[in-house]
Amino acid sequence: MQQLHPDVERILADEKQIDEITTRLAKTITKDYQNSGRDLVFVVILKGSIFFATDLIRKVPLDCNIEFMKVSSYGAGTTTSGFIQVHVDLKRDVKDADVILVEDIIDSGRTLEKLSHLLANRGAHSVKCCTLLDKPERRQVPLKADYTGMEIPDEFVVGYGLDYNERYRNLPYVGILKRSVYASE
Ligand code: PRP
């Protein structure tokens, strides 16, 4: 039994559940891309998805590239020209490649919506979204992930890459942060 961090209310996904999720998603991705004949590029969205991406991608036994992006997205609306600031960009061209964006969580959906358009505009053959967690209640744009680990309620979650003020990313599980931790700030 793992020790619960004192700031965590309860665990939403423990290490075993996370392992089952990454195994399931990796199997589906492998089946979907094994005969594509195109380059497969996983684009890991920093920082939150680092642990999810490393666990997931190691279970996909296909030739692939791993790239990183760090972005901030701003503004409402569904326009493809919405603001997206790229802090870390790809080191390779994705023209004609099959791209899978790897995220820890989808909230409003803006980040993945804008990133999908950006990489499609760069000539990717396909752009799909894979997320560990999804908060459908929070969606502000009509974005649906192609691969979803787990739908969760609209709670503040931390751990396994997810942070609150850069803390808690190294917890081995995903848990709900106690309200008292952020209510006073
Ligand atoms: C989080 C998360 C997604 C995005 C989801 O990143 O990792 O990238 O927000 O939100 P959205 O669906 O409303 O666009 P964050 O900006 O917190 O950065 P981090 O991953 O470095 O913590």
PDB file of C-alpha atoms and ligand atoms in Angstrom:
ATOM      1  CA  MET A   1       0.000   0.000   0.000  1.00  0.00           C
ATOM      2  CA  GLN A   2       1.573   3.276  -1.046  1.00  0.00           C
ATOM      3  CA  GLN A   3       1.764   6.219   1.325  1.00  0.00           C
ATOM      4  CA  LEU A   4      -0.772   8.911   0.511  1.00  0.00           C
ATOM      5  CA  HIS A   5       0.678  12.428   0.327  1.00  0.00           C
ATOM      6  CA  PRO A   6      -0.893  14.539   3.121  1.00  0.00           C
ATOM      7  CA  ASP A   7      -2.133  17.112   0.572  1.00  0.00           C
ATOM      8  CA  VAL A   8      -3.995  14.484  -1.461  1.00  0.00           C
ATOM      9  CA  GLU A   9      -7.661  13.835  -0.694  1.00  0.00           C
ATOM     10  CA  ARG A  10      -7.889  10.500  -2.499  1.00  0.00           C
ATOM     11  CA  ILE A  11      -6.381   8.539  -5.329  1.00  0.00           C
ATOM     12  CA  LEU A  12      -8.143   8.513  -8.700  1.00  0.00           C
ATOM     13  CA  ALA A  13      -5.722   6.212 -10.506  1.00  0.00           C
ATOM     14  CA  ASP A  14      -3.081   4.177  -8.690  1.00  0.00           C
ATOM     15  CA  GLU A  15       0.046   2.650 -10.226  1.00  0.00           C
ATOM     16  CA  LYS A  16      -1.729  -0.576 -11.180  1.00  0.00           C
ATOM     17  CA  GLN A  17      -4.602   1.257 -12.851  1.00  0.00           C
ATOM     18  CA  ILE A  18      -2.163   3.509 -14.709  1.00  0.00           C
ATOM     19  CA  ASP A  19      -0.254   0.443 -15.892  1.00  0.00           C
ATOM     20  CA  GLU A  20      -3.497  -1.114 -17.162  1.00  0.00           C
ATOM     21  CA  ILE A  21      -4.425   2.106 -18.948  1.00  0.00           C
ATOM     22  CA  THR A  22      -1.063   2.461 -20.710  1.00  0.00           C
ATOM     23  CA  THR A  23      -1.148  -1.208 -21.720  1.00  0.00           C
ATOM     24  CA  ARG A  24      -4.641  -0.867 -23.183  1.00  0.00           C
ATOM     25  CA  LEU A  25      -3.886   2.353 -25.063  1.00  0.00           C
ATOM     26  CA  ALA A  26      -0.556   1.035 -26.382  1.00  0.00           C
ATOM     27  CA  LYS A  27      -2.248  -2.094 -27.757  1.00  0.00           C
ATOM     28  CA  THR A  28      -4.873  -0.030 -29.583  1.00  0.00           C
ATOM     29  CA  ILE A  29      -2.289   2.374 -30.991  1.00  0.00           C
ATOM     30  CA  THR A  30      -0.103  -0.530 -32.123  1.00  0.00           C
ATOM     31  CA  LYS A  31      -3.043  -2.147 -33.915  1.00  0.00           C
ATOM     32  CA  ASP A  32      -4.054   1.135 -35.547  1.00  0.00           C
ATOM     33  CA  TYR A  33      -0.589   2.032 -36.887  1.00  0.00           C
ATOM     34  CA  GLN A  34       1.162  -1.277 -37.538  1.00  0.00           C
ATOM     35  CA  ASN A  35       0.419  -1.257 -41.259  1.00  0.00           C
ATOM     36  CA  SER A  36       0.418   2.477 -41.927  1.00  0.00           C
ATOM     37  CA  GLY A  37       3.619   2.535 -43.968  1.00  0.00           C
ATOM     38  CA  ARG A  38       4.249   6.096 -42.792  1.00  0.00           C
ATOM     39  CA  ASP A  39       6.501   7.626 -40.161  1.00  0.00           C
ATOM     40  CA  LEU A  40       4.915   7.562 -36.718  1.00  0.00           C
ATOM     41  CA  VAL A  41       5.798  10.532 -34.518  1.00  0.00           C
ATOM     42  CA  PHE A  42       4.758  10.800 -30.891  1.00  0.00           C
ATOM     43  CA  VAL A  43       4.653  14.448 -29.856  1.00  0.00           C
ATOM     44  CA  VAL A  44       4.918  14.651 -26.083  1.00  0.00           C
ATOM     45  CA  ILE A  45       3.407  17.850 -24.692  1.00  0.00           C
ATOM     46  CA  LEU A  46       5.561  19.127 -21.821  1.00  0.00           C
ATOM     47  CA  LYS A  47       5.611  19.005 -18.981  1.00  0.00           C
ATOM     48  CA  GLY A  48       2.634  17.125 -17.593  1.00  0.00           C
ATOM     49  CA  SER A  49       2.704  14.150 -19.939  1.00  0.00           C
ATOM     50  CA  ILE A  50       6.310  13.043 -19.354  1.00  0.00           C
ATOM     51  CA  PHE A  51       5.593   9.961 -17.221  1.00  0.00           C
ATOM     52  CA  PHE A  52       2.521   8.957 -19.197  1.00  0.00           C
ATOM     53  CA  ALA A  53       4.448   9.274 -22.448  1.00  0.00           C
ATOM     54  CA  THR A  54       7.437   7.226 -21.283  1.00  0.00           C
ATOM     55  CA  ASP A  55       5.220   4.436 -19.956  1.00  0.00           C
ATOM     56  CA  LEU A  56       2.927   4.446 -22.989  1.00  0.00           C
ATOM     57  CA  ILE A  57       5.491   4.684 -25.780  1.00  0.00           C
ATOM     58  CA  ARG A  58       7.687   1.921 -24.325  1.00  0.00           C
ATOM     59  CA  LYS A  59       4.706  -0.397 -24.779  1.00  0.00           C
ATOM     60  CA  VAL A  60       4.289   0.388 -28.478  1.00  0.00           C
ATOM     61  CA  PRO A  61       6.626  -1.972 -30.385  1.00  0.00           C
ATOM     62  CA  LEU A  62       6.612   0.021 -33.634  1.00  0.00           C
ATOM     63  CA  ASP A  63       9.297   2.126 -35.278  1.00  0.00           C
ATOM     64  CA  CYS A  64       8.615   5.677 -34.173  1.00  0.00           C
ATOM     65  CA  ASN A  65      10.109   9.056 -33.388  1.00  0.00           C
ATOM     66  CA  ILE A  66       9.606  10.922 -30.130  1.00  0.00           C
ATOM     67  CA  GLU A  67       9.400  14.706 -30.207  1.00  0.00           C
ATOM     68  CA  PHE A  68       8.558  17.328 -27.610  1.00  0.00           C
ATOM     69  CA  MET A  69       6.560  20.525 -27.604  1.00  0.00           C
ATOM     70  CA  LYS A  70       5.748  23.007 -24.899  1.00  0.00           C
ATOM     71  CA  VAL A  71       2.972  25.452 -25.623  1.00  0.00           C
ATOM     72  CA  SER A  72       0.579  27.876 -23.973  1.00  0.00           C
ATOM     73  CA  SER A  73      -2.810  28.457 -25.472  1.00  0.00           C
ATOM     74  CA  TYR A  74      -4.941  31.504 -24.861  1.00  0.00           C
ATOM     75  CA  GLY A  75      -8.314  32.836 -25.817  1.00  0.00           C
ATOM     76  CA  ALA A  76     -11.759  31.437 -26.327  1.00  0.00           C
ATOM     77  CA  GLY A  77     -13.389  30.282 -29.492  1.00  0.00           C
ATOM     78  CA  THR A  78     -12.869  27.540 -31.966  1.00  0.00           C
ATOM     79  CA  THR A  79     -10.958  29.480 -34.576  1.00  0.00           C
ATOM     80  CA  THR A  80      -7.862  27.781 -35.876  1.00  0.00           C
ATOM     81  CA  SER A  81      -6.067  31.108 -35.660  1.00  0.00           C
ATOM     82  CA  GLY A  82      -6.506  31.217 -31.869  1.00  0.00           C
ATOM     83  CA  PHE A  83      -3.451  32.134 -29.888  1.00  0.00           C
ATOM     84  CA  ILE A  84      -0.907  29.451 -29.290  1.00  0.00           C
ATOM     85  CA  GLN A  85       2.545  30.287 -28.055  1.00  0.00           C
ATOM     86  CA  VAL A  86       5.181  27.662 -28.808  1.00  0.00           C
ATOM     87  CA  HIS A  87       7.950  27.571 -26.171  1.00  0.00           C
ATOM     88  CA  VAL A  88       9.610  24.315 -27.274  1.00  0.00           C
ATOM     89  CA  ASP A  89       9.147  23.169 -30.838  1.00  0.00           C
ATOM     90  CA  LEU A  90       9.671  19.974 -32.840  1.00  0.00           C
ATOM     91  CA  LYS A  91      13.146  19.123 -34.073  1.00  0.00           C
ATOM     92  CA  ARG A  92      11.842  17.379 -37.166  1.00  0.00           C
ATOM     93  CA  ASP A  93       9.492  17.945 -40.022  1.00  0.00           C
ATOM     94  CA  VAL A  94       6.165  16.114 -39.670  1.00  0.00           C
ATOM     95  CA  LYS A  95       5.190  16.367 -43.327  1.00  0.00           C
ATOM     96  CA  ASP A  96       3.350  13.197 -44.391  1.00  0.00           C
ATOM     97  CA  ALA A  97       3.863  11.621 -40.962  1.00  0.00           C
ATOM     98  CA  ASP A  98       1.259  10.138 -38.638  1.00  0.00           C
ATOM     99  CA  VAL A  99       1.380  12.239 -35.471  1.00  0.00           C
ATOM    100  CA  ILE A 100       0.051  11.257 -32.066  1.00  0.00           C
ATOM    101  CA  LEU A 101      -0.120  14.104 -29.559  1.00  0.00           C
ATOM    102  CA  VAL A 102       0.436  12.774 -26.041  1.00  0.00           C
ATOM    103  CA  GLU A 103      -1.217  14.708 -23.222  1.00  0.00           C
ATOM    104  CA  ASP A 104      -1.707  14.172 -19.522  1.00  0.00           C
ATOM    105  CA  ILE A 105      -5.090  15.894 -19.391  1.00  0.00           C
ATOM    106  CA  ILE A 106      -7.706  17.582 -21.541  1.00  0.00           C
ATOM    107  CA  ASP A 107      -9.556  20.382 -19.853  1.00  0.00           C
ATOM    108  CA  SER A 108     -11.013  23.124 -22.086  1.00  0.00           C
ATOM    109  CA  GLY A 109      -9.624  21.297 -25.124  1.00  0.00           C
ATOM    110  CA  ARG A 110      -7.970  24.436 -26.496  1.00  0.00           C
ATOM    111  CA  THR A 111      -4.388  23.203 -26.337  1.00  0.00           C
ATOM    112  CA  LEU A 112      -5.018  20.058 -28.356  1.00  0.00           C
ATOM    113  CA  GLU A 113      -7.406  21.738 -30.731  1.00  0.00           C
ATOM    114  CA  LYS A 114      -4.876  24.406 -31.641  1.00  0.00           C
ATOM    115  CA  LEU A 115      -1.946  22.017 -31.730  1.00  0.00           C
ATOM    116  CA  SER A 116      -3.819  19.627 -34.019  1.00  0.00           C
ATOM    117  CA  HIS A 117      -4.449  22.464 -36.464  1.00  0.00           C
ATOM    118  CA  LEU A 118      -0.861  23.669 -36.220  1.00  0.00           C
ATOM    119  CA  LEU A 119       0.614  20.261 -37.068  1.00  0.00           C
ATOM    120  CA  ALA A 120      -1.954  19.589 -39.780  1.00  0.00           C
ATOM    121  CA  ASN A 121      -0.962  22.913 -41.321  1.00  0.00           C
ATOM    122  CA  ARG A 122       2.652  21.728 -41.271  1.00  0.00           C
ATOM    123  CA  GLY A 123       1.629  18.860 -43.527  1.00  0.00           C
ATOM    124  CA  ALA A 124       1.150  15.920 -41.169  1.00  0.00           C
ATOM    125  CA  HIS A 125      -0.780  13.115 -42.855  1.00  0.00           C
ATOM    126  CA  SER A 126      -2.788  12.595 -39.667  1.00  0.00           C
ATOM    127  CA  VAL A 127      -2.878  14.083 -36.181  1.00  0.00           C
ATOM    128  CA  LYS A 128      -4.473  12.115 -33.351  1.00  0.00           C
ATOM    129  CA  CYS A 129      -4.773  12.894 -29.663  1.00  0.00           C
ATOM    130  CA  CYS A 130      -3.973  10.511 -26.841  1.00  0.00           C
ATOM    131  CA  THR A 131      -4.683  11.611 -23.278  1.00  0.00           C
ATOM    132  CA  LEU A 132      -4.320   9.935 -19.933  1.00  0.00           C
ATOM    133  CA  LEU A 133      -7.133  11.952 -18.346  1.00  0.00           C
ATOM    134  CA  ASP A 134     -10.148  13.727 -19.731  1.00  0.00           C
ATOM    135  CA  LYS A 135     -12.436  16.196 -17.964  1.00  0.00           C
ATOM    136  CA  PRO A 136     -15.371  16.335 -20.399  1.00  0.00           C
ATOM    137  CA  GLU A 137     -17.354  18.689 -18.127  1.00  0.00           C
ATOM    138  CA  ARG A 138     -14.760  21.411 -18.697  1.00  0.00           C
ATOM    139  CA  ARG A 139     -14.740  21.354 -22.483  1.00  0.00           C
ATOM    140  CA  GLN A 140     -15.014  24.732 -24.234  1.00  0.00           C
ATOM    141  CA  VAL A 141     -14.288  23.578 -27.765  1.00  0.00           C
ATOM    142  CA  PRO A 142     -15.564  20.446 -29.502  1.00  0.00           C
ATOM    143  CA  LEU A 143     -12.382  18.414 -29.069  1.00  0.00           C
ATOM    144  CA  LYS A 144     -12.580  14.655 -28.644  1.00  0.00           C
ATOM    145  CA  ALA A 145      -9.504  12.553 -27.943  1.00  0.00           C
ATOM    146  CA  ASP A 146      -8.847   9.553 -30.149  1.00  0.00           C
ATOM    147  CA  TYR A 147      -7.330   7.602 -27.244  1.00  0.00           C
ATOM    148  CA  THR A 148      -8.490   8.280 -23.674  1.00  0.00           C
ATOM    149  CA  GLY A 149      -7.153   6.620 -20.552  1.00  0.00           C
ATOM    150  CA  MET A 150      -9.789   7.730 -18.072  1.00  0.00           C
ATOM    151  CA  GLU A 151     -12.589  10.261 -17.784  1.00  0.00           C
ATOM    152  CA  ILE A 152     -12.503  12.104 -14.476  1.00  0.00           C
ATOM    153  CA  PRO A 153     -14.751  14.551 -12.598  1.00  0.00           C
ATOM    154  CA  ASP A 154     -14.028  18.264 -12.497  1.00  0.00           C
ATOM    155  CA  GLU A 155     -11.606  18.099  -9.563  1.00  0.00           C
ATOM    156  CA  PHE A 156      -8.094  19.509  -9.153  1.00  0.00           C
ATOM    157  CA  VAL A 157      -5.832  16.552  -9.857  1.00  0.00           C
ATOM    158  CA  VAL A 158      -2.101  16.169  -9.296  1.00  0.00           C
ATOM    159  CA  GLY A 159       0.554  13.487  -9.596  1.00  0.00           C
ATOM    160  CA  TYR A 160       2.053  11.311 -12.323  1.00  0.00           C
ATOM    161  CA  GLY A 161       3.197  14.475 -14.115  1.00  0.00           C
ATOM    162  CA  LEU A 162       0.372  16.818 -13.121  1.00  0.00           C
ATOM    163  CA  ASP A 163       1.231  19.744 -10.879  1.00  0.00           C
ATOM    164  CA  TYR A 164      -0.091  22.468  -8.680  1.00  0.00           C
ATOM    165  CA  ASN A 165       2.402  25.357  -8.743  1.00  0.00           C
ATOM    166  CA  GLU A 166       4.986  22.870 -10.091  1.00  0.00           C
ATOM    167  CA  ARG A 167       4.608  20.565  -7.064  1.00  0.00           C
ATOM    168  CA  TYR A 168       3.373  16.969  -6.855  1.00  0.00           C
ATOM    169  CA  ARG A 169       4.447  15.943 -10.388  1.00  0.00           C
ATOM    170  CA  ASN A 170       6.525  13.072  -8.964  1.00  0.00           C
ATOM    171  CA  LEU A 171       3.710  11.313  -7.121  1.00  0.00           C
ATOM    172  CA  PRO A 172       3.377   7.841  -8.678  1.00  0.00           C
ATOM    173  CA  TYR A 173      -0.424   8.066  -8.778  1.00  0.00           C
ATOM    174  CA  VAL A 174      -3.073  10.578  -9.869  1.00  0.00           C
ATOM    175  CA  GLY A 175      -4.929  12.037  -6.910  1.00  0.00           C
ATOM    176  CA  ILE A 176      -7.364  14.784  -6.018  1.00  0.00           C
ATOM    177  CA  LEU A 177      -5.660  17.707  -4.292  1.00  0.00           C
ATOM    178  CA  LYS A 178      -7.211  18.783  -1.011  1.00  0.00           C
ATOM    179  CA  ARG A 179      -9.171  21.995  -1.444  1.00  0.00           C
ATOM    180  CA  SER A 180      -7.459  23.479   1.624  1.00  0.00           C
ATOM    181  CA  VAL A 181      -4.137  23.474  -0.270  1.00  0.00           C
ATOM    182  CA  TYR A 182      -5.296  25.960  -2.884  1.00  0.00           C
ATOM    183  CA  ALA A 183      -8.375  27.605  -1.267  1.00  0.00           C
ATOM    184  CA  SER A 184      -6.221  29.850   0.948  1.00  0.00           C
ATOM    185  CA  GLU A 185      -4.155  31.246  -1.951  1.00  0.00           C
TER     186      GLU A 185
HETATM  187  C1  PRP B   1      -2.067  21.407 -19.041  1.00  0.00           C
HETATM  188  C2  PRP B   1      -2.121  20.049 -19.709  1.00  0.00           C
HETATM  189  C3  PRP B   1      -2.530  20.375 -21.111  1.00  0.00           C
HETATM  190  C4  PRP B   1      -3.412  21.581 -20.939  1.00  0.00           C
HETATM  191  C5  PRP B   1      -4.843  21.152 -20.980  1.00  0.00           C
HETATM  192  O1  PRP B   1      -0.820  21.976 -19.300  1.00  0.00           O
HETATM  193  O2  PRP B   1      -0.891  19.387 -19.665  1.00  0.00           O
HETATM  194  O3  PRP B   1      -1.427  20.690 -21.936  1.00  0.00           O
HETATM  195  O4  PRP B   1      -3.105  22.160 -19.669  1.00  0.00           O
HETATM  196  O5  PRP B   1      -5.704  22.245 -20.861  1.00  0.00           O
HETATM  197  P1  PRP B   1      -6.744  22.690 -21.981  1.00  0.00           P
HETATM  198  O6  PRP B   1      -7.457  21.453 -22.446  1.00  0.00           O
HETATM  199  O7  PRP B   1      -7.626  23.652 -21.227  1.00  0.00           O
HETATM  200  O8  PRP B   1      -6.002  23.370 -23.087  1.00  0.00           O
HETATM  201  P2  PRP B   1      -0.203  23.185 -18.477  1.00  0.00           P
HETATM  202  O9  PRP B   1      -0.408  24.439 -19.239  1.00  0.00           O
HETATM  203  O10 PRP B   1      -0.741  23.154 -17.071  1.00  0.00           O
HETATM  204  O11 PRP B   1       1.352  22.879 -18.489  1.00  0.00           O
HETATM  205  P3  PRP B   1       2.201  21.676 -17.849  1.00  0.00           P
HETATM  206  O12 PRP B   1       1.823  20.418 -18.599  1.00  0.00           O
HETATM  207  O13 PRP B   1       3.620  22.075 -18.085  1.00  0.00           O
HETATM  208  O14 PRP B   1       1.853  21.578 -16.374  1.00  0.00           O
END
